[in-house]
Structures are given as structure tokens and as C-alpha cells.
CSV table of C-alpha atoms in Angstrom, one decimal:
chain,number,residue,atom,x,y,z
A,1,MET,CA,-20.0,58.0,4.9
A,2,GLN,CA,-19.1,61.1,3.9
A,3,PHE,CA,-15.9,61.3,2.1
A,4,ARG,CA,-13.7,64.6,1.4
A,5,THR,CA,-10.9,64.4,-1.1
A,6,ASP,CA,-7.4,65.0,-0.1
A,7,PRO,CA,-6.4,67.9,-2.2
A,8,LYS,CA,-2.9,67.1,-2.7
A,9,ASN,CA,-3.3,63.6,-4.0
A,10,GLY,CA,-6.7,63.0,-5.0
A,11,ASN,CA,-7.2,60.2,-2.2
A,12,GLU,CA,-11.1,60.2,-0.7
A,13,LEU,CA,-11.1,60.2,3.0
A,14,SER,CA,-13.5,59.3,5.3
A,15,ALA,CA,-14.8,62.9,6.7
A,16,LEU,CA,-14.9,60.8,10.1
A,17,GLY,CA,-11.4,59.1,11.4
A,18,PHE,CA,-10.7,56.8,13.9
A,19,GLY,CA,-8.5,58.6,16.8
A,20,CYS,CA,-7.0,55.2,18.3
A,21,MET,CA,-5.5,57.1,20.8
A,22,ARG,CA,-8.1,56.0,23.6
A,23,PHE,CA,-8.5,52.6,23.0
A,24,PRO,CA,-11.2,50.3,25.2
A,25,SER,CA,-8.7,49.1,28.0
A,26,SER,CA,-9.3,47.1,31.3
A,27,GLY,CA,-6.8,46.6,33.9
A,28,GLY,CA,-4.2,49.7,32.6
A,29,ARG,CA,-4.3,47.1,29.2
A,30,ILE,CA,-5.6,48.0,26.1
A,31,ASP,CA,-8.5,45.1,25.9
A,32,ILE,CA,-7.7,44.0,22.0
A,33,ASP,CA,-10.9,42.0,21.7
A,34,ALA,CA,-13.2,45.1,22.1
A,35,SER,CA,-10.6,47.0,20.1
A,36,GLU,CA,-11.0,44.3,17.0
A,37,ARG,CA,-15.0,45.1,17.3
A,38,LEU,CA,-14.6,48.7,17.0
A,39,ILE,CA,-12.0,49.1,14.2
A,40,VAL,CA,-14.0,46.2,12.1
A,41,GLU,CA,-17.1,48.0,13.0
A,42,ALA,CA,-15.7,51.4,12.0
A,43,VAL,CA,-14.2,50.1,8.6
A,44,GLU,CA,-17.7,48.5,7.9
A,45,ARG,CA,-19.2,51.9,8.2
A,46,GLY,CA,-16.6,53.4,5.5
A,47,ILE,CA,-14.1,55.1,8.0
A,48,ASN,CA,-11.0,54.7,6.4
A,49,TYR,CA,-8.7,57.1,8.1
A,50,LEU,CA,-7.2,55.4,11.4
A,51,ASP,CA,-4.7,57.6,13.3
A,52,THR,CA,-2.3,56.5,15.6
A,53,ALA,CA,1.2,57.2,17.3
A,54,TYR,CA,4.6,55.7,18.3
A,55,LEU,CA,4.0,57.5,21.8
A,56,TYR,CA,0.5,55.9,22.0
A,57,ASN,CA,1.3,53.0,24.7
A,58,GLY,CA,1.0,49.8,23.1
A,59,ASN,CA,-1.5,51.3,20.3
A,60,GLU,CA,0.5,50.6,17.2
A,61,ALA,CA,0.8,46.9,18.4
A,62,ALA,CA,-2.8,46.4,19.1
A,63,LEU,CA,-3.6,47.8,15.5
A,64,GLY,CA,-0.8,45.5,14.0
A,65,GLU,CA,-2.9,42.5,16.0
A,66,ILE,CA,-6.0,43.7,14.6
A,67,PHE,CA,-4.8,43.7,10.7
A,68,ALA,CA,-3.4,40.2,11.6
A,69,ARG,CA,-6.7,39.1,12.7
A,70,ASN,CA,-8.7,40.4,9.9
A,71,PRO,CA,-6.7,39.9,6.5
A,72,GLY,CA,-7.6,42.2,4.0
A,73,LEU,CA,-8.6,45.3,6.3
A,74,ARG,CA,-5.5,47.0,6.4
A,75,GLU,CA,-5.8,47.0,2.1
A,76,ARG,CA,-9.1,49.0,2.9
A,77,ILE,CA,-7.7,51.8,5.1
A,78,TYR,CA,-4.9,54.5,5.3
A,79,ILE,CA,-2.8,54.5,8.3
A,80,ALA,CA,-1.6,57.4,10.1
A,81,THR,CA,0.9,57.3,12.9
A,82,LYS,CA,3.7,59.5,14.4
A,83,LEU,CA,7.7,60.3,14.5
A,84,PRO,CA,8.1,61.2,18.4
A,85,ILE,CA,10.5,64.3,17.4
A,86,ALA,CA,11.5,65.0,21.0
A,87,ARG,CA,13.4,61.7,21.3
A,88,CYS,CA,15.4,61.9,17.8
A,89,GLU,CA,18.9,63.4,18.5
A,90,ALA,CA,20.3,62.0,15.3
A,91,THR,CA,19.2,60.9,11.9
A,92,THR,CA,19.6,57.5,12.3
A,93,ASP,CA,16.9,57.5,15.1
A,94,PHE,CA,14.2,58.5,12.0
A,95,ASP,CA,15.0,55.2,10.7
A,96,THR,CA,14.9,53.6,14.1
A,97,TYR,CA,11.2,55.0,15.0
A,98,LEU,CA,9.8,54.4,11.1
A,99,GLU,CA,11.0,50.7,11.5
A,100,ARG,CA,9.7,50.1,15.2
A,101,SER,CA,6.1,51.7,14.2
A,102,LEU,CA,6.1,49.2,10.8
A,103,GLU,CA,6.9,46.3,12.7
A,104,ARG,CA,4.2,47.1,15.6
A,105,LEU,CA,1.6,47.7,13.1
A,106,ARG,CA,2.5,44.7,10.8
A,107,ILE,CA,2.8,46.8,7.5
A,108,ASP,CA,5.3,47.8,4.8
A,109,HIS,CA,4.6,51.6,4.5
A,110,VAL,CA,2.8,54.4,6.3
A,111,ASP,CA,0.1,56.2,4.1
A,112,TYR,CA,0.2,59.4,6.3
A,113,TYR,CA,3.5,60.1,8.4
A,114,LEU,CA,3.6,62.9,10.9
A,115,VAL,CA,6.2,64.7,12.8
A,116,HIS,CA,4.2,64.2,16.5
A,117,ASN,CA,3.7,67.4,18.5
A,118,VAL,CA,5.3,70.1,16.6
A,119,THR,CA,5.3,73.3,19.1
A,120,SER,CA,7.4,75.9,17.4
A,121,ALA,CA,9.3,76.8,14.4
A,122,SER,CA,12.5,76.2,16.1
A,123,ALA,CA,11.4,72.7,17.0
A,124,TRP,CA,11.4,72.2,13.0
A,125,ASP,CA,14.5,73.7,13.0
A,126,ARG,CA,16.2,71.5,15.4
A,127,LEU,CA,14.3,68.8,12.8
A,128,SER,CA,15.4,69.8,9.9
A,129,SER,CA,19.2,70.3,11.0
A,130,LEU,CA,19.4,66.3,11.6
A,131,GLY,CA,18.7,65.8,7.4
A,132,PHE,CA,15.2,65.3,8.2
A,133,GLU,CA,14.1,66.8,4.5
A,134,ASP,CA,16.6,64.2,2.9
A,135,TRP,CA,15.5,61.5,4.8
A,136,VAL,CA,11.8,61.8,4.0
A,137,ALA,CA,12.7,61.8,0.1
A,138,GLU,CA,14.6,58.6,0.7
A,139,GLN,CA,11.7,57.0,2.3
A,140,LYS,CA,9.1,58.4,-0.5
A,141,ARG,CA,11.6,56.4,-2.9
A,142,SER,CA,11.5,53.7,-1.1
A,143,GLY,CA,8.0,53.8,-0.4
A,144,ARG,CA,8.2,53.2,3.3
A,145,ILE,CA,6.0,56.7,3.5
A,146,THR,CA,3.6,58.1,1.1
A,147,ASN,CA,2.7,61.4,2.7
A,148,ILE,CA,4.6,63.5,5.5
A,149,GLY,CA,2.9,65.8,7.6
A,150,PHE,CA,3.1,67.2,11.0
A,151,SER,CA,0.7,67.8,13.9
A,152,TYR,CA,0.8,71.0,15.6
A,153,HIS,CA,0.6,72.2,19.1
A,154,GLY,CA,2.4,75.6,19.0
A,155,PRO,CA,1.8,79.4,18.9
A,156,LYS,CA,-0.4,80.8,16.2
A,157,ALA,CA,2.1,83.3,14.5
A,158,ASP,CA,4.5,79.7,14.0
A,159,PHE,CA,2.1,77.8,12.3
A,160,PRO,CA,2.3,79.5,8.7
A,161,VAL,CA,6.1,79.7,9.2
A,162,LEU,CA,5.9,75.9,9.2
A,163,LEU,CA,3.5,75.7,6.4
A,164,ASP,CA,6.0,77.2,4.4
A,165,SER,CA,9.1,76.0,5.8
A,166,PHE,CA,8.9,72.0,3.9
A,167,GLY,CA,6.9,70.9,1.3
A,168,TRP,CA,4.3,69.2,3.7
A,169,ASP,CA,1.6,66.9,2.4
A,170,PHE,CA,-0.8,67.7,4.9
A,171,CYS,CA,-1.1,68.6,8.7
A,172,GLN,CA,-3.0,67.9,11.7
A,173,ILE,CA,-4.5,70.8,14.1
A,174,GLN,CA,-6.8,70.9,17.2
A,175,TYR,CA,-9.5,72.5,16.4
A,176,ASN,CA,-13.3,72.7,18.0
A,177,TYR,CA,-15.6,75.7,18.5
A,178,MET,CA,-13.6,76.8,21.8
A,179,ASN,CA,-10.2,77.0,20.1
A,180,GLU,CA,-10.8,79.4,16.9
A,181,ASP,CA,-8.1,81.6,18.2
A,182,TYR,CA,-6.1,78.9,20.3
A,183,GLN,CA,-2.9,77.4,18.5
A,184,ALA,CA,-3.3,77.2,14.9
A,185,GLY,CA,-7.0,78.3,14.9
A,186,THR,CA,-9.3,79.2,12.4
A,187,ALA,CA,-6.5,81.2,10.7
A,188,GLY,CA,-4.5,78.5,10.7
A,189,LEU,CA,-7.0,76.1,9.1
A,190,MET,CA,-7.5,78.8,6.1
A,191,ALA,CA,-3.6,79.4,5.5
A,192,ALA,CA,-3.2,75.4,5.3
A,193,ALA,CA,-6.4,75.1,2.8
A,194,ASP,CA,-5.0,78.1,0.9
A,195,ARG,CA,-1.8,76.6,0.4
A,196,GLY,CA,-4.1,73.5,-0.7
A,197,LEU,CA,-2.9,71.0,2.1
A,198,PRO,CA,-5.5,68.5,3.7
A,199,VAL,CA,-6.1,69.4,7.4
A,200,VAL,CA,-7.0,66.5,9.6
A,201,VAL,CA,-8.2,67.9,13.0
A,202,MET,CA,-8.0,66.5,16.7
A,203,GLU,CA,-9.8,67.3,19.5
A,204,PRO,CA,-13.1,68.1,18.0
A,205,LEU,CA,-14.6,67.7,21.9
A,206,LEU,CA,-11.6,69.0,23.8
A,207,GLY,CA,-10.9,66.1,25.8
A,208,GLY,CA,-14.6,65.6,26.2
A,209,LYS,CA,-15.5,69.2,27.7
A,210,LEU,CA,-17.7,69.7,24.9
A,211,ALA,CA,-19.6,66.7,25.4
A,212,SER,CA,-20.3,65.0,29.0
A,213,GLU,CA,-18.4,67.8,30.9
A,214,LEU,CA,-20.5,70.6,29.6
A,215,PRO,CA,-21.2,73.1,32.4
A,216,ALA,CA,-24.9,73.9,33.5
A,217,GLY,CA,-25.1,77.3,31.9
A,218,ALA,CA,-24.0,76.0,28.5
A,219,ARG,CA,-26.4,72.7,28.8
A,220,ARG,CA,-29.3,75.5,29.5
A,221,ALA,CA,-28.1,77.0,26.2
A,222,LEU,CA,-28.4,74.1,24.4
A,223,SER,CA,-31.5,73.2,25.7
A,224,ASP,CA,-33.2,76.5,24.9
A,225,ALA,CA,-32.4,75.8,21.5
A,226,GLY,CA,-33.5,72.1,21.3
A,227,LEU,CA,-30.3,70.7,21.1
A,228,SER,CA,-29.6,69.5,24.8
A,229,ASP,CA,-29.5,65.8,23.9
A,230,ASP,CA,-26.9,65.8,21.6
A,231,PRO,CA,-24.0,68.3,22.4
A,232,VAL,CA,-21.1,65.7,20.5
A,233,ARG,CA,-23.3,66.0,17.5
A,234,LEU,CA,-23.6,69.7,17.7
A,235,ALA,CA,-19.7,70.1,18.3
A,236,LEU,CA,-18.8,67.5,15.6
A,237,ARG,CA,-21.3,69.4,13.1
A,238,TRP,CA,-19.3,72.4,13.7
A,239,VAL,CA,-16.2,71.4,12.8
A,240,TRP,CA,-17.6,69.6,9.5
A,241,ASN,CA,-19.3,73.0,8.5
A,242,HIS,CA,-15.7,74.3,7.9
A,243,PRO,CA,-15.0,72.8,3.8
A,244,GLU,CA,-11.8,73.3,4.6
A,245,VAL,CA,-11.6,70.2,6.8
A,246,THR,CA,-10.7,67.0,5.2
A,247,VAL,CA,-10.9,64.5,8.4
A,248,VAL,CA,-12.0,65.2,11.8
A,249,LEU,CA,-10.6,62.6,14.2
A,250,SER,CA,-12.8,61.2,17.0
A,251,GLY,CA,-11.3,58.6,19.8
A,252,MET,CA,-14.3,56.4,19.7
A,253,ASN,CA,-14.1,53.7,22.5
A,254,THR,CA,-18.1,52.0,22.8
A,255,LEU,CA,-19.6,51.2,19.7
A,256,ASP,CA,-22.7,53.3,20.3
A,257,GLN,CA,-20.2,56.5,20.3
A,258,LEU,CA,-19.1,54.8,16.8
A,259,SER,CA,-22.8,54.5,15.6
A,260,GLN,CA,-23.7,58.0,16.4
A,261,ASN,CA,-20.8,59.8,15.3
A,262,ALA,CA,-21.1,57.8,12.0
A,263,GLU,CA,-24.2,58.9,11.6
A,264,THR,CA,-24.0,62.4,12.5
A,265,THR,CA,-21.2,62.3,9.8
A,266,ASP,CA,-23.8,61.4,7.1
A,267,SER,CA,-25.5,65.1,7.1
A,268,ALA,CA,-22.7,67.1,8.3
A,269,PHE,CA,-21.6,68.6,5.4
A,270,PRO,CA,-20.2,72.0,4.8
A,271,GLY,CA,-22.5,75.0,5.2
A,272,SER,CA,-25.0,72.7,6.8
A,273,LEU,CA,-25.0,74.2,10.5
A,274,GLU,CA,-28.4,75.6,11.1
A,275,ALA,CA,-28.5,79.1,12.8
A,276,ALA,CA,-30.4,77.9,16.0
A,277,GLU,CA,-26.9,75.8,16.2
A,278,GLU,CA,-24.7,78.7,15.7
A,279,THR,CA,-26.6,80.9,18.3
A,280,ALA,CA,-26.6,77.6,20.8
A,281,ILE,CA,-22.8,77.1,20.5
A,282,LYS,CA,-21.9,80.8,20.7
A,283,LYS,CA,-23.9,80.9,23.9
A,284,ALA,CA,-22.3,77.5,25.1
A,285,ARG,CA,-19.0,79.1,24.4
A,286,GLU,CA,-19.5,81.9,26.8
A,287,HIS,CA,-20.2,79.8,29.8
A,288,ILE,CA,-17.7,77.2,29.0
A,289,ALA,CA,-15.1,80.3,29.1
A,290,GLN,CA,-16.2,81.0,32.5
A,291,ASN,CA,-16.0,77.5,34.0
A,292,TYR,CA,-12.8,76.0,32.6
A,293,ARG,CA,-9.9,77.9,34.0
A,294,ILE,CA,-7.2,75.3,32.9
A,295,PRO,CA,-7.3,74.2,29.0
A,296,CYS,CA,-6.3,70.7,29.9
A,297,THR,CA,-7.7,68.3,27.2
A,298,GLY,CA,-6.9,65.4,29.6
A,299,CYS,CA,-4.2,64.0,26.7
A,300,GLY,CA,-1.7,62.8,29.2
A,301,TYR,CA,1.4,63.6,27.7
A,302,CYS,CA,2.6,65.0,31.1
A,303,MET,CA,2.6,61.7,32.4
A,304,PRO,CA,4.3,60.1,34.4
A,305,CYS,CA,4.8,62.7,37.2
A,306,PRO,CA,7.8,61.9,38.9
A,307,LYS,CA,6.0,62.0,42.2
A,308,GLY,CA,3.1,60.1,41.2
A,309,ILE,CA,0.5,63.1,40.7
A,310,ASN,CA,-2.3,62.2,38.4
A,311,ILE,CA,-2.0,66.0,36.7
A,312,PRO,CA,-4.8,65.3,34.3
A,313,MET,CA,-7.5,64.2,36.8
A,314,CYS,CA,-6.1,66.9,39.4
A,315,PHE,CA,-7.1,69.6,36.4
A,316,ALA,CA,-10.4,68.0,35.8
A,317,ALA,CA,-11.2,68.3,39.2
A,318,TYR,CA,-10.5,71.6,39.5
A,319,ASN,CA,-12.5,72.5,36.5
A,320,THR,CA,-15.3,70.6,37.4
A,321,SER,CA,-15.3,72.6,40.6
A,322,PHE,CA,-16.2,75.4,38.8
A,323,ALA,CA,-18.3,73.9,36.3
A,324,HIS,CA,-20.6,71.6,38.5
A,325,GLY,CA,-19.9,73.0,42.1
A,326,TRP,CA,-17.1,72.5,44.7
A,327,TYR,CA,-18.0,69.4,46.5
A,328,GLN,CA,-18.4,67.5,43.4
A,329,GLY,CA,-14.9,68.9,42.4
A,330,MET,CA,-13.7,67.7,45.9
A,331,HIS,CA,-14.7,64.0,45.4
A,332,GLN,CA,-13.2,63.8,42.0
A,333,TYR,CA,-10.2,65.3,43.5
A,334,ILE,CA,-9.5,62.8,46.0
A,335,THR,CA,-10.3,60.5,43.8
A,336,ALA,CA,-7.6,61.9,41.3
A,337,SER,CA,-5.2,61.3,44.3
A,338,GLY,CA,-5.4,57.4,44.2
A,339,ALA,CA,-6.9,57.2,47.8
A,340,MET,CA,-8.8,54.3,46.7
A,341,VAL,CA,-6.3,52.1,45.2
A,342,GLY,CA,-3.2,53.0,46.7
A,343,GLU,CA,-0.6,55.6,48.4
A,344,ALA,CA,-2.3,59.0,47.4
A,345,ARG,CA,-0.6,61.6,45.3
A,346,PHE,CA,-1.8,65.4,45.6
A,347,ALA,CA,-1.1,68.6,44.0
A,348,SER,CA,1.0,69.5,47.3
A,349,ASP,CA,3.1,66.8,46.4
A,350,CYS,CA,4.8,68.9,43.4
A,351,VAL,CA,8.2,69.9,43.8
A,352,LYS,CA,8.1,72.0,40.6
A,353,CYS,CA,10.9,70.1,38.8
A,354,GLY,CA,9.2,71.1,35.5
A,355,ALA,CA,9.7,67.6,34.0
A,356,CYS,CA,6.0,67.9,32.7
A,357,ILE,CA,6.0,71.6,31.4
A,358,GLU,CA,7.8,70.9,27.9
A,359,LYS,CA,5.4,67.6,27.3
A,360,CYS,CA,2.2,69.5,27.7
A,361,PRO,CA,1.2,70.4,23.9
A,362,GLN,CA,-1.2,73.2,25.8
A,363,HIS,CA,1.8,75.0,26.7
A,364,ILE,CA,0.2,75.1,30.4
A,365,GLN,CA,2.2,75.8,33.2
A,366,ILE,CA,1.5,72.4,35.1
A,367,PRO,CA,3.3,73.5,38.3
A,368,SER,CA,1.9,76.7,39.1
A,369,GLU,CA,-2.0,75.3,38.1
A,370,LEU,CA,-1.6,72.5,40.5
A,371,THR,CA,-0.9,75.3,42.9
A,372,SER,CA,-4.2,76.8,41.9
A,373,VAL,CA,-5.6,72.8,42.4
A,374,LYS,CA,-4.2,72.9,46.1
A,375,ARG,CA,-5.5,76.0,47.1
A,376,ARG,CA,-9.0,75.4,46.0
A,377,LEU,CA,-9.4,71.9,46.8
A,378,GLN,CA,-7.3,70.6,49.4
A,379,VAL,CA,-8.9,71.8,52.5
A,380,PRO,CA,-6.3,71.8,55.8
A,381,GLY,CA,-5.1,68.2,57.0
A,382,LEU,CA,-6.9,66.5,53.9
A,383,PRO,CA,-3.6,64.5,52.4
A,384,ALA,CA,-3.0,63.1,56.3
A,385,LEU,CA,-6.4,62.3,56.7
A,386,VAL,CA,-6.6,60.6,53.3
A,387,ARG,CA,-3.7,58.7,53.9
A,388,LEU,CA,-4.8,57.7,57.5
A,389,GLY,CA,-7.9,56.2,56.1
A,390,VAL,CA,-5.7,54.5,53.5
A,391,LYS,CA,-4.0,52.7,55.8
A,392,LEU,CA,-6.8,51.8,58.2
A,393,MET,CA,-8.7,50.2,54.9
A,394,SER,CA,-5.0,48.1,54.1
A,395,ARG,CA,-5.3,46.5,57.5
């Protein structure tokens, strides 16, 4: 395993971190046995940075159970979890959420604690007005928090403002070869490094769009460079090529994914990206930009929709219709409606309540984009036809 040094405290962190948001699941519940196998194997391979969050449903509790099953495991890793900033209305809420996280994880302190999903400088101002700085100082004195940071999903201009607003120990940004100029971007990465902060990278594969969801033109570009069999490796190598990056989080949910990513880490040092790889990425970037119209990463923060619409899957179907053909997108859209498992819900069911907009880290105007989905994929009479089929099958 490759390790990179946290410039603030000298910790040796694995360049590959385990993003726990997408643990293996079965029947809508985390598969604790499968998750345990992954975490134990990850630690054996040298991964020592695990990232979770209060808002990841069942996630902290699953990790706590894994720690309980494997005495000594917790001492071998650094734990990162997150404070749900949107739910904090008073200083006492900071204590409430931290205590719950500690209880779920069955630990007495958090190594890397983040303010979750900061979307603007004003969001920080609100948090600061609740006495956050004094609270953090007290938590550090008591030993419940070792390092304090924030995860960022806001505009480029606000990022350096946030960096200078407080004595942060680290930060976390979305970064991949499609997002050099999006959110914090490359400029933000450099700004954090200039201030001596370690940078943790999330979404290196853009929610899978740089892996299995590559459009045909992008795949051809990789094939021409002899890289067609490994788009994941290429995307990760691009991120690790930046010396300013400390940890790259990957949401691995199979042992094969873990093995492949760990092996990639071993040779993905700063400056190691080859000219052929850089050329292939440039060409792939152009094709992806043409095909993926809605920048949804499938994080699910917008869910649940009050009307039961599966928003991420609707957007995935829409993008698929451009990247891989209208019929494939249409098939995916019908699946996204839930037609095969219960009462169907379509993009046309959106009432534009706006509940989803403020939750979206990508700042997508979701109701407007659902209208685009409807126009492209919802042929006349589709909802009535699908619902009739569901009704007949249920008899």
C-alpha cells in the first residue's frame, strides 16, 4: 500500500481510503457479513482510512459491529465521520450528533471529523454563529475529536473563503478528471495544499460514470490507447498523479474491486501518469461531456422524494439514453419507475415542491431536469400502460 503524509500532523495515511457509503446490501439492509469481509481485508492490505457519516443509513452502526467482532481492528485505522450541518439548529445539536456517532461506531473519539456537505460560505457563517469554533476547541481538549475538517460541495469562489475562515486540519473535495473546474476543482486542490492542508478526494469515478458507464466514444478513446480494459485504474491514477492529494476514497463493495484498487495504488505515485494515459483521458473527457447531460453522481442525498420518484435512477436513465442509446435509456427508465416491484412513479409525478434542490450536493435543478427526463423518455400513455401491467401482474 502506498502511504501519503498528512502535512498537518505527520500521520501516514493510506493513499486509498475506504468510502463506506455504499456498503454491500441485501433486501435494502447492509449485509454486515459481506461488509466485515471487505473491511478486514482492506485493513490487511494496508488501508487505514475509513470514511463514513451520520447520514449514511445504518453505516456507522455497521462499522461499530465490525469493530466489536474484530478486537484490535479499530486501533489500526483512522476513522472519519461527519456532522450533519443541515440538522444543527443550536450548539447542543453538535454534542447530540457527535455522541450518537461515537455510540454507533463504539469508539471514544473520531480521528477525522468533518462538517458534512458545506455548500457555501454562508453555510459556514451560520454554523459559526452557533458557536462551532468554541465547541470544536472543547472537543479537541477532551479528546473526542482529533482533527476537524469539512466536505465541500459549493461554488469554486467560496472554497478559498472557507479555507481561511477557520483553523481547519483537513478538507474533502469532489475531484476527478471531469471535475477540474467544478466545485473546488484543481484551483481548490492547489489552494488547500498551499495552506498546508491534507486533501481527501471523494467521487474519483464520478459515481461510476468514469467506470462501467463510459459512453462508446470514450471507450474507443481508451481502446485506441490500449487502456480499454481498465477505465477505473486510469481514473484513479489520474487523481493520484497529483501530489497535493493525500487520500482518495473509493466505495468498494466487492473483494475484486478492493483488490484491483489496492494493486493500482501501489504504482500510482505523483508524476507517474504516462503520456498515452493523459491523451486518452483528454479524448474520453470530450466524449463524456457530450453524453452526460445531468451531473448526478447517484449519491441519493435528494431522497426520499415526497412523491416516491427515484430521482437518481431517472437521471441515470436519461444520461444512458444519450451515452448508450434511447432504447437502453428507456428500459432503464421503466426500471427506475419501480414498475417491477410495486406502484410505479415517473418523472411526470414531480409536483416541483423543491424539497430535493437544497439537498443536492451537485446543485442540480432537479424539478427542471425531471421535466427534461419526461420529455425524452416518457412516451405518451407510458404511466397508464405500466400501471395497468403492474395491476394485472398482481392479480
